[in-house]
XYZ file of C-alpha atoms in Angstrom:
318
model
C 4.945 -13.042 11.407
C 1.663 -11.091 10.191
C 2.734 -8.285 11.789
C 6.617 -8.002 12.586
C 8.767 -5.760 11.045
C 12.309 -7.497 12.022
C 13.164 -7.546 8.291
C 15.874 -10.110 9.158
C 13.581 -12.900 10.638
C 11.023 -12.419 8.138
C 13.463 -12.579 4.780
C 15.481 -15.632 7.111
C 11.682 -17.608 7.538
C 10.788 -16.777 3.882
C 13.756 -18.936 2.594
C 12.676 -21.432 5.024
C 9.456 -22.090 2.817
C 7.040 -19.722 5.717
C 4.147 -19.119 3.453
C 3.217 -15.951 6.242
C 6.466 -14.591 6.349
C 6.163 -14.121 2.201
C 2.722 -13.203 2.648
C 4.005 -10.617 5.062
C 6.986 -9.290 3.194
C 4.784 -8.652 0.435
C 2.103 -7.005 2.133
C 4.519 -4.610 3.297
C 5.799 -3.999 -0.331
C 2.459 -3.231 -1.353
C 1.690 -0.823 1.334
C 4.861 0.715 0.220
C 6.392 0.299 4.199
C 9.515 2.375 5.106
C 10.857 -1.297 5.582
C 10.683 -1.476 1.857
C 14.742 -0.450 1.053
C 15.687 -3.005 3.676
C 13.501 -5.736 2.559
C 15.104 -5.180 -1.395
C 18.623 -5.222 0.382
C 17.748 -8.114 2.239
C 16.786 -9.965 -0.624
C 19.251 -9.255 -3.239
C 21.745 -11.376 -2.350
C 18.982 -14.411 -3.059
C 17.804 -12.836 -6.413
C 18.388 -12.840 -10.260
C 18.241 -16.705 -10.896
C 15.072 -17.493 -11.178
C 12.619 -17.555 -14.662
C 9.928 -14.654 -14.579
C 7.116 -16.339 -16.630
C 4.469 -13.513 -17.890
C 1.206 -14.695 -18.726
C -1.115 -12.244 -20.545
C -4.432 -11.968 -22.797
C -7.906 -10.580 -22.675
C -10.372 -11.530 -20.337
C -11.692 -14.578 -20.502
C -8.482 -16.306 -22.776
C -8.087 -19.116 -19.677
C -5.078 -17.136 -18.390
C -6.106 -18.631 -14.829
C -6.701 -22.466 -15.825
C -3.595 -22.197 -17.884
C -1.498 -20.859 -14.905
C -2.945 -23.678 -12.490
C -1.875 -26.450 -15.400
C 1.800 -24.856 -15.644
C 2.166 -24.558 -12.280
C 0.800 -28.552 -12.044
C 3.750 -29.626 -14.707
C 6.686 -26.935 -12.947
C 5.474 -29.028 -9.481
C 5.789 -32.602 -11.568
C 9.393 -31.469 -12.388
C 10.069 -30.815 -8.563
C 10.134 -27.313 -8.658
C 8.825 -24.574 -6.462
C 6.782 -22.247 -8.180
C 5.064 -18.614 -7.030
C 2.499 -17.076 -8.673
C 0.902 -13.641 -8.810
C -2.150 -13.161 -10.343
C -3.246 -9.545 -10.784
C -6.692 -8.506 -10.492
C -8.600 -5.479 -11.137
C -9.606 -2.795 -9.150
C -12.927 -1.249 -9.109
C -12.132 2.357 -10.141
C -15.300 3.790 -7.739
C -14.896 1.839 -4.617
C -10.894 0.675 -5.304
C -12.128 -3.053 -4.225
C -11.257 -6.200 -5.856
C -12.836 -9.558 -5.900
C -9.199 -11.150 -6.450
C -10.895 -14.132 -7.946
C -7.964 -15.625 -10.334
C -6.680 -17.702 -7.085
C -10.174 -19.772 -7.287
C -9.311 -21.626 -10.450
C -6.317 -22.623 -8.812
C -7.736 -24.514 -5.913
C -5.586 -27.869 -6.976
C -2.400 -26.415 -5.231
C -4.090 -24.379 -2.504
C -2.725 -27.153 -0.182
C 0.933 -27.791 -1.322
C 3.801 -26.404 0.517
C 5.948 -25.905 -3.134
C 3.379 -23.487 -4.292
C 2.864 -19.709 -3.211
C -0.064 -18.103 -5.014
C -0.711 -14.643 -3.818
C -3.994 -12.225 -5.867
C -2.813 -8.669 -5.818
C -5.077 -6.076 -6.695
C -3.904 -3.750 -9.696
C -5.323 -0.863 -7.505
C -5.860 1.670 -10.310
C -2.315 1.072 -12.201
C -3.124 0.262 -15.959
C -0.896 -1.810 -17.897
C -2.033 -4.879 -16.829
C -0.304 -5.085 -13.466
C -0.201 -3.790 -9.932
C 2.907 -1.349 -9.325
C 3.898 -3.207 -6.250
C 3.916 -6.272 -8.818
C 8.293 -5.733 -9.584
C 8.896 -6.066 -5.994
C 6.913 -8.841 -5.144
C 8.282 -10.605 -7.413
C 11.598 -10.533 -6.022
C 10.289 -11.347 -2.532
C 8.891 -14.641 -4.401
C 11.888 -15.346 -6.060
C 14.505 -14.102 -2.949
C 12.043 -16.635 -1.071
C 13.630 -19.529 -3.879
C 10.548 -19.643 -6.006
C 11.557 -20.810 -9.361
C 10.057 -20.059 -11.671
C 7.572 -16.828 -10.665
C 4.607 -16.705 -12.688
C 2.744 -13.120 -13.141
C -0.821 -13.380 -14.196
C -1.878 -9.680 -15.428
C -5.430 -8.490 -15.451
C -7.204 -9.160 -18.540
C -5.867 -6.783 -20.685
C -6.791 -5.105 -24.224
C -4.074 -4.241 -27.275
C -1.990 -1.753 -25.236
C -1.265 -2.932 -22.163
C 2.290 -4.639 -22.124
C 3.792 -3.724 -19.427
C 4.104 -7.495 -18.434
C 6.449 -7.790 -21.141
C 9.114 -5.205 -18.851
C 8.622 -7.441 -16.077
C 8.711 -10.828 -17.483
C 11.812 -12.781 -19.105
C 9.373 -14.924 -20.953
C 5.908 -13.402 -22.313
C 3.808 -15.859 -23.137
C 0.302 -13.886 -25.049
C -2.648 -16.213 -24.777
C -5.586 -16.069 -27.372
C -9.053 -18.081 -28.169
C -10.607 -18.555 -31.397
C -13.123 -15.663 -31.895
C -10.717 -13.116 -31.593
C -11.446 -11.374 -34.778
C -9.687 -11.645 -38.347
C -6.326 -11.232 -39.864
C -6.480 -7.756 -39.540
C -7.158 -8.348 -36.194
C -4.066 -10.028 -35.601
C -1.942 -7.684 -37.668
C -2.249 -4.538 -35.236
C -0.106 -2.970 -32.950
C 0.037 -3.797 -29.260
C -0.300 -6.622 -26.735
C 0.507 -9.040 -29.926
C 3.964 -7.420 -30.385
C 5.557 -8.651 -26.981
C 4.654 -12.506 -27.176
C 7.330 -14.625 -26.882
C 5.020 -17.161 -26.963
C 1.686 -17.423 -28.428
C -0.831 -19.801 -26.716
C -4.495 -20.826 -28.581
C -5.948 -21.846 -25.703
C -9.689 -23.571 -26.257
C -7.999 -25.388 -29.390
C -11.089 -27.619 -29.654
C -13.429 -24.778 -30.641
C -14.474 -23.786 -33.475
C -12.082 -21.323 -35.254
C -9.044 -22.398 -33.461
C -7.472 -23.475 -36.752
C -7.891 -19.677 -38.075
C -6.681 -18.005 -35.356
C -3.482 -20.137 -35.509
C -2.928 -19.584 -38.582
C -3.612 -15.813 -38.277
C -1.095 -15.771 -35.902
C 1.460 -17.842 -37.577
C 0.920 -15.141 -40.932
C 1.308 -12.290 -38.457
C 4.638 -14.129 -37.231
C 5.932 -14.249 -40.954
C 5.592 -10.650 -41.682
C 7.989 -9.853 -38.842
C 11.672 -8.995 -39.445
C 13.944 -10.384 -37.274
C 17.962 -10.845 -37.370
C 19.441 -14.136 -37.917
C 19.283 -16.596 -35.141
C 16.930 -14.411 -33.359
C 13.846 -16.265 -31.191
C 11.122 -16.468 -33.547
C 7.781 -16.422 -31.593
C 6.316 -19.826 -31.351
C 2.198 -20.938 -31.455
C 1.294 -23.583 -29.423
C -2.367 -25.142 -29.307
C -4.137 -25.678 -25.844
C -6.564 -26.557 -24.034
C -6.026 -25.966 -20.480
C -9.069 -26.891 -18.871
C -8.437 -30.606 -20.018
C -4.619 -30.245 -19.787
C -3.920 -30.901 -23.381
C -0.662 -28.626 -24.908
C 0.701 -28.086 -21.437
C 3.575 -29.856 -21.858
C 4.570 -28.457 -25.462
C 3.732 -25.033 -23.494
C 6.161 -25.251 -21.112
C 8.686 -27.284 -23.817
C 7.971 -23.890 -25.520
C 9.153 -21.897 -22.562
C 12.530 -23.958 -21.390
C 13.209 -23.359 -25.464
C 13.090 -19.637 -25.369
C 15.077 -19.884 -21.469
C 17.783 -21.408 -23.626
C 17.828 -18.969 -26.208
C 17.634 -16.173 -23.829
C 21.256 -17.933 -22.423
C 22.779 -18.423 -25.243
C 22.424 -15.306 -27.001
C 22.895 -13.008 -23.857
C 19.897 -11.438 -24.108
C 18.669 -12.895 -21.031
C 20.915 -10.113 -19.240
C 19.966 -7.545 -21.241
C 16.425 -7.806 -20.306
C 17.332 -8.039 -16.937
C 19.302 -4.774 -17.048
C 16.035 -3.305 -18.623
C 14.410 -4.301 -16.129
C 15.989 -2.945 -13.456
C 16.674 0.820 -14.674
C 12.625 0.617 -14.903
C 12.728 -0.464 -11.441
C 15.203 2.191 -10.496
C 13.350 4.469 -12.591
C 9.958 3.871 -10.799
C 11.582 4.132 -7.432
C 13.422 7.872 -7.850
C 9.688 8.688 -9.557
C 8.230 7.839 -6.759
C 10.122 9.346 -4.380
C 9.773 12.947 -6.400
C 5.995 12.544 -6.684
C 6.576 12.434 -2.583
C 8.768 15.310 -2.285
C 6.212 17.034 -4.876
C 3.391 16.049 -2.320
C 5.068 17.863 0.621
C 5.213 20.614 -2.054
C 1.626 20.975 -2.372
C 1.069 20.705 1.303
C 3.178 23.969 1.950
C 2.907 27.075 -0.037
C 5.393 26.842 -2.753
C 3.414 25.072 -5.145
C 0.100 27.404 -4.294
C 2.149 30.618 -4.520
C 3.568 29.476 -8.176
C 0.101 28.485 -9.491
C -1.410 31.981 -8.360
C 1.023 33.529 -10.065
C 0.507 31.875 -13.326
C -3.473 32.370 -13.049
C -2.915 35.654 -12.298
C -0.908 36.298 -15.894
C 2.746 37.268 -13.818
C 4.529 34.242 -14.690
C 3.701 30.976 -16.794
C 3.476 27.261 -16.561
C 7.235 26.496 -18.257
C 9.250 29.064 -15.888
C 6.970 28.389 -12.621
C 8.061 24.428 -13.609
C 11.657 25.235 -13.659
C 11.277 27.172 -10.225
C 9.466 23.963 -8.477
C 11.871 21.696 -9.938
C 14.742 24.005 -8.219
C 13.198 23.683 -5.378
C 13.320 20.001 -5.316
C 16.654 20.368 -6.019
């Protein structure tokens, strides 16, 4: 299984619960294997059901202990759960400790957990770009829910919130003021706020920070209003109003049909990302040959310019 391709056999032993036939399937997605369009076609059939839980914040918020305590309660309720936790990537050497897996230790031996670190590998917004993909190889492999832990991000990186059908922003006291709070960014996709380290000192301001922030908001009748809960993971106190807090917003996301939406969302940006991809290939083989060198000397030289050598390169990817 570590190293077949017979796309088949691995997809057929993933449902079976084969932790190295997932581990395979999404190695190969993140190597970006030619047997990546018949893995997604493989798995389709077993996708689209299953909660995408996003877990986000800056570093050092708990996103890790809080991730091992949800995935502790979505086990108590019998379910099985993956999890991705995205690390960073040195931008010199491209290495990554992939550490966020250590403070999950409690489930590294039970068969209804996958927990896989991926390595953001340069991408910035808080994930990996192989991240969509494996995903679906967790859920096609009937994990339910799939929990994606980003890399400890700043204010704009919320690219989790694409990716996730529940975004669930995590905070500590310390954060900074009510100004703070008020600005653009990572704050704007929560679905859920989290004040994790409640017992600290300034946990009561943040909260209610947050909560003002929440009140200046327009939003339509009957639509989800962003709740706070209080936490503290490391002991496992406000788990279980965390994930009460989650099934909640699931519900609403039902009921008011924007569960679907989000879903369509998210797959034109996977469709999206895919046809880029293939383009910045085509433009590779480009720069290889001597179309794209023979349009650039031209431009330096003064005999044509940047717009109209565009429009020839983009004919010839035509």
């Amino acid at each position: 299984m570590r190293r077949s391709r017979d796309v088949p056999a691995l997809v057929g032993a993933a449902r079976e619960g084969d932790a190295r036939a997932v581990a395979r399937l999404i190695s190969l997605v993140e190597d970006g294997d030619e047997a990546l369009p018949r893995i997604a076609a493989a798995l389709a059939p077993h996708t689209g059901e299953a909660a995408v839980i996003g877990l986000t914040g800056s570093p050092g918020v708990g996103k890790s202990t809080t991730t091992n305590e949800l995935v502790r309660a979505f086990r108590k309720a019998g379910r099985r759960v993956g999890v991705l936790a995205v690390d960073p990537s040195s931008p010199f050497t491209g290495g990554a400790i992939l550490g966020d897996r250590v403070r999950m230790q409690d489930h590294a031996t039970d068969p209804g957990v996958y927990i896989r670190s991926m390595s953001s590998r340069g991408h910035l917004g808080g994930l990996s770009a192989a991240t969509p993909q494996a995903a679906r190889v967790l859920e096609g492999a009937g994990c339910d829910p799939v929990v994606v832990e980003t890399v400890g991000v700043g204010q704009a990186e919320v690219e989790i919130a694409g990716l996730a059908d529940t975004t669930v922003v995590l905070l500590a006291p310390g954060m900074g003021d009510a100004i703070q709070a008020a600005k653009a960014g990572v704050l704007e996709i929560a679905d859920i706020f989290v004040v994790n380290k409640a017992d600290r000192d300034g946990a009561d301001t943040t909260y209610r920070d947050i909560q003002g922030m929440i009140g200046l908001g327009e939003r339509a009748p009957g639509q989800w209003r962003p709740r706070v809960v209080r936490c503290v993971a490391s002991r496992g106190e406000g788990i279980d109003e965390l994930v009460e807090a989650i099934e909640a917003h699931r519900a609403y996301l039902t009921d008011s049909g924007e569960l679907t939406a989000r879903r369509t969302r998210r797959a034109e940006a996977e469709i999206g990302a895919i046809a880029l991809g293939a383009l910045r290939a085509r433009m590779q083989d480009l720069r290889s040959g001597t179309t794209l060198s023979t349009l650039a000397e031209e431009v330096a030289a003064g005999r044509s310019d940047p717009y109209a050598a565009a429009e020839a390169l983009l004919a010839e990817l035509r």
